[in-house]
XYZ file of C-alpha atoms in Angstrom:
275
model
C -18.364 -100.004 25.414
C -20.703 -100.938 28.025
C -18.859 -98.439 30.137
C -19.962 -95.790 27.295
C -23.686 -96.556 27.377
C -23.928 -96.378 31.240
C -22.205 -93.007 31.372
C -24.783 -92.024 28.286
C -27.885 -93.312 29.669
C -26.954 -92.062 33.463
C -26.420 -88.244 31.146
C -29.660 -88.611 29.622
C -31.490 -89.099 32.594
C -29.761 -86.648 34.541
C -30.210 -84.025 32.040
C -34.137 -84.509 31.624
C -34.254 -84.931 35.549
C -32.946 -81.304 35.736
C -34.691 -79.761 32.797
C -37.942 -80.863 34.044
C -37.154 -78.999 37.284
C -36.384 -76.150 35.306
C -39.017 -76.404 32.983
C -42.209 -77.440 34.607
C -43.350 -75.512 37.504
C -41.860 -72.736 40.139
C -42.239 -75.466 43.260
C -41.213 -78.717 41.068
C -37.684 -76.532 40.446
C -37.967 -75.958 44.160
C -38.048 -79.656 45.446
C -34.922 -80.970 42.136
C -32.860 -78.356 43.076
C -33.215 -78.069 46.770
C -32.499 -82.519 46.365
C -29.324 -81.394 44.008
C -28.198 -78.889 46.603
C -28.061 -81.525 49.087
C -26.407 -84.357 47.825
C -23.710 -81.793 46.810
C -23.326 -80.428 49.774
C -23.201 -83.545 51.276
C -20.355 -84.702 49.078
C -18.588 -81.783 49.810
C -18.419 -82.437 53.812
C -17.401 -86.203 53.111
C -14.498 -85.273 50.710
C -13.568 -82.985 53.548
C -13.780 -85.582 56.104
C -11.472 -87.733 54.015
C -9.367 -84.627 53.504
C -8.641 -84.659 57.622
C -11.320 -81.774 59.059
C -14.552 -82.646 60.711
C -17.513 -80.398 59.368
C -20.769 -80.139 61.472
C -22.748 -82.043 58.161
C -26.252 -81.602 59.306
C -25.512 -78.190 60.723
C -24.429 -77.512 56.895
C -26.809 -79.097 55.605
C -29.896 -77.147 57.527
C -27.978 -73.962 56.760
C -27.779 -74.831 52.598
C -31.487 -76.063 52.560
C -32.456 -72.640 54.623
C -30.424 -70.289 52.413
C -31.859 -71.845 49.251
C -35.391 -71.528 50.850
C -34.692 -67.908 51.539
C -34.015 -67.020 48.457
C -36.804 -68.655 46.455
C -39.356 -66.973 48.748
C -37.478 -63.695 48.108
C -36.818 -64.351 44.096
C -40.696 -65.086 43.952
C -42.243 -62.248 45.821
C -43.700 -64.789 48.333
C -41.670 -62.932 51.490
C -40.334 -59.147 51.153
C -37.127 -59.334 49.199
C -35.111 -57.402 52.079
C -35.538 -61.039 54.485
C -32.482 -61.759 51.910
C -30.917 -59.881 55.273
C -31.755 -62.849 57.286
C -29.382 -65.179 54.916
C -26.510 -63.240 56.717
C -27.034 -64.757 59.844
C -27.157 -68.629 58.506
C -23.140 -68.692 57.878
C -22.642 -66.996 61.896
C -25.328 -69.311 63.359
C -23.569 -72.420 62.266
C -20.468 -70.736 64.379
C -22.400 -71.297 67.332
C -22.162 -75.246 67.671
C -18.096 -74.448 67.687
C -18.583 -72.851 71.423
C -19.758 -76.557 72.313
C -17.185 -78.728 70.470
C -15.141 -80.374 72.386
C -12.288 -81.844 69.166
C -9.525 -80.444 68.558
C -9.211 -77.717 65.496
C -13.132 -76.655 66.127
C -12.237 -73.660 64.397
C -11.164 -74.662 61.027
C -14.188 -77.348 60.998
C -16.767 -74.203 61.219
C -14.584 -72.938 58.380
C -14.966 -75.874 56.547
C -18.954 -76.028 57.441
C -19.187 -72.402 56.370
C -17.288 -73.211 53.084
C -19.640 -75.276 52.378
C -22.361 -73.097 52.433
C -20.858 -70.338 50.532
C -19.300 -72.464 48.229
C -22.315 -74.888 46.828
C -25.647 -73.420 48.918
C -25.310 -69.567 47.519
C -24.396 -70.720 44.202
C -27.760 -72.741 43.827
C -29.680 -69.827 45.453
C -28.741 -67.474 43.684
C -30.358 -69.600 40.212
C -33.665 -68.574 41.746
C -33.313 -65.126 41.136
C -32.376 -66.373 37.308
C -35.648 -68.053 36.980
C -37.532 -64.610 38.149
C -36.997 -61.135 36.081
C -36.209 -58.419 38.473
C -37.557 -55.523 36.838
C -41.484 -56.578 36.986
C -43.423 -55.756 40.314
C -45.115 -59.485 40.394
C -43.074 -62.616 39.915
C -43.009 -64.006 36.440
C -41.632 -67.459 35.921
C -39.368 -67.955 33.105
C -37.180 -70.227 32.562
C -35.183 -70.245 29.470
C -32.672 -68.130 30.228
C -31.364 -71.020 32.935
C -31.822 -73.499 30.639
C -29.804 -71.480 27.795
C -27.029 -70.969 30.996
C -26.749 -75.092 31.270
C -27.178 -75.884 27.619
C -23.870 -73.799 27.521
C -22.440 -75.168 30.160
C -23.106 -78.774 28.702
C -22.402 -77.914 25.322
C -18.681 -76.690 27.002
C -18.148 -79.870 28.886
C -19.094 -81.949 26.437
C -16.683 -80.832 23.929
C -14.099 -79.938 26.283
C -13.504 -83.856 26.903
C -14.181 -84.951 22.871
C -11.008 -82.421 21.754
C -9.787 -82.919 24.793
C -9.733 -86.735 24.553
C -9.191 -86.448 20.542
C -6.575 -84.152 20.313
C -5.409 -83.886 24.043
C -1.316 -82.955 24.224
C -0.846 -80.239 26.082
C -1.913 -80.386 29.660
C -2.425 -77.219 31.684
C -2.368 -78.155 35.135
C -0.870 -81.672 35.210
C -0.151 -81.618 38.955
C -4.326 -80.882 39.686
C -6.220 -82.164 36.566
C -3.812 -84.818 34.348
C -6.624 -84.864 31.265
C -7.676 -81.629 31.359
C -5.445 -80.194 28.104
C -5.180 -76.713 26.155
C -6.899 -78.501 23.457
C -9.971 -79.468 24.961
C -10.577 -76.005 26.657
C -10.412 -74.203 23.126
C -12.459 -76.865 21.616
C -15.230 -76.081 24.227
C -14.454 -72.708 24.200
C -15.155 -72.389 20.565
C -18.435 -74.529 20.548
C -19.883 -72.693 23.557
C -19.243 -69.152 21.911
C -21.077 -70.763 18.885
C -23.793 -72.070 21.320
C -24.120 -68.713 23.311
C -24.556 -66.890 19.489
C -27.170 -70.042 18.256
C -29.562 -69.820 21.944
C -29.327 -65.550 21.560
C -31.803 -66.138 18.673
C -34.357 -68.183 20.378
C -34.374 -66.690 23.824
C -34.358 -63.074 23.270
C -34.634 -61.740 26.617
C -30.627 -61.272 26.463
C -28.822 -60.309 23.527
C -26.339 -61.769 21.648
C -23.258 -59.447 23.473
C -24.737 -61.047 27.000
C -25.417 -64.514 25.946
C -21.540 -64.238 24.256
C -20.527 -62.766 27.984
C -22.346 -65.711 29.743
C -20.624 -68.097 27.577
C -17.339 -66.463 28.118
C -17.687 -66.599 31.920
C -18.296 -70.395 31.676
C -15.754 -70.891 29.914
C -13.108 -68.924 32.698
C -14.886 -69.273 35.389
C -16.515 -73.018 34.776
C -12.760 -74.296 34.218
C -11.661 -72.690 37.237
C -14.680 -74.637 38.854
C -13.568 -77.525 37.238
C -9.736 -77.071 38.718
C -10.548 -76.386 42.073
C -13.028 -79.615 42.938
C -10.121 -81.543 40.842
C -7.684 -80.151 43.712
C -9.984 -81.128 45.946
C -10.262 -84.772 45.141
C -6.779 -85.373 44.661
C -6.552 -84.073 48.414
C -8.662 -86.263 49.463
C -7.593 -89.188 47.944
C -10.611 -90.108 45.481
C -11.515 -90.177 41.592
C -15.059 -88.570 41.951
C -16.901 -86.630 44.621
C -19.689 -90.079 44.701
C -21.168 -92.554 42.982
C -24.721 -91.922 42.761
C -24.234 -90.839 39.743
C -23.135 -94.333 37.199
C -20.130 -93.436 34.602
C -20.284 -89.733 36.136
C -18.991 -89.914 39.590
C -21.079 -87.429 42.385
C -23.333 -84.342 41.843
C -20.591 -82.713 42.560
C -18.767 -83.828 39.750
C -21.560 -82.523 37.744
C -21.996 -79.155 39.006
C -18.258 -77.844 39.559
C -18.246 -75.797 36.310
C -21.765 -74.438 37.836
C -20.785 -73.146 40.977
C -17.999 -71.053 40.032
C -19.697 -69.641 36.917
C -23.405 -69.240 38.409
C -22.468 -66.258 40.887
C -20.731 -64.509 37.937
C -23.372 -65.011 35.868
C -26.115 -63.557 38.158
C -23.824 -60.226 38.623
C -23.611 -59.748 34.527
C -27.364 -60.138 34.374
C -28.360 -57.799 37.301
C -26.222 -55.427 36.521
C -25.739 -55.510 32.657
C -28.846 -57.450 31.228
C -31.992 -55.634 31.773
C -34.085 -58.427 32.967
């Protein structure tokens, strides 16, 4: 029980934490997410360490926080959208430090710092250009549809592990993810289609078809998320990504089903939503 009320507090508090950096103001989503990026990222290069490979962590880390920057500036008109060019040469500049490394398998740890970046920095990047429509000529901050992307993203999770811990019989990948069971992904799956349908009629800037696509790609794309930080841990040897996070493990934890379905997301909206 008392287990229960940490994990529900530390969820309450996480969730306004974020929603207020959605919410409030351009630069207050700016410093939250930017602070999110980095633990993650940070998490990332230590599960790796315990994994066996050595990443260049601040190297990574200065790379994430510049990418992110980057595309903020760009997403909010404050620098010429084409210096998105410049993001290219963040993953080949963190190659450079490799020409200097004396260990062993110097290669593959530059692979690992890269994955890093691609893996966790683009996906919270690319939320800024979410947070800014792309078909006005001066930069209009809005950011419901974001917040209508995590409400179904929590509303999936959430009921993913009630069915999932009610009902719970048939696993699907017992050798990666031991809970994770057929149940509780068609238990989410329903509510988040139902969520997707309920948000279309309060935030109207996407129809019902793409709010029913978004939830959709959460729902294959988030699990897949899911799966592959689950294969990462059990590589590594641990039960969560951290512990900053009481009854919830690491940010990492939090924001697996985010990073797969984020970059997804951001190609069905540019190219099919009309914002």
């Amino acid at each position: 029980m008392k287990g229960l009320v940490k994990r529900s507090i530390t969820g309450i508090v996480f969730a306004a934490v974020m929603l207020a950096g959605i919410i409030i103001h351009q630069y207050v989503f700016a410093i939250v997410f930017t602070v999110f990026l980095l633990l993650t990222l940070f998490e990332f290069y230590k599960i790796s360490e315990n994994i066996g490979y050595e990443p260049s962590t601040k190297i990574g880390l200065i790379s994430g926080f510049l990418l992110f920057i980057i595309f903020f500036f760009a997403a909010n008109h404050l620098i010429p959208q084409k210096f998105i060019a410049f993001s290219i040469l963040i993953p080949l500049a963190t190659l450079l430090p490799d020409l200097f490394d004396k260990r062993k398998n110097g290669f593959k740890n530059s692979m690992i710092t890269i994955a890093g970046i691609i893996y966790i920095a683009l996906p919270f990047s690319l939320l800024s250009f979410i947070l800014f429509p792309a078909n006005v000529a001066e930069p209009e901050f809005y950011p419901w549809i974001l917040i209508g992307i995590f409400i179904i993203i929590w509303m999936y999770d959430s009921m993913a592990y009630v069915f999932g811990s009610w009902l719970g019989k048939h696993k699907i990948c017992q050798r990666i993810s031991p809970k994770k069971s057929w149940e509780g992904l068609i238990g989410g799956a329903v509510f988040a289609v139902i969520t997707s349908v309920v948000i279309s009629k309060f935030f109207l800037e996407l129809g019902m078809i793409d709010w029913i696509v978004i939830s959709l790609l959460i729902i294959s794309f988030g699990t897949s998320g899911d799966f592959f930080e689950s294969k990462l841990k059990r590589e590594a040897g641990v039960k969560d990504s951290g512990s900053i996070l009481p009854g919830h493990g690491g940010m990492l934890d939090r924001f697996d089903t985010v990073l797969f379905a984020v970059p997804v997301i951001f190609v069905w909206i540019y190219l099919f939503g009309n914002i």
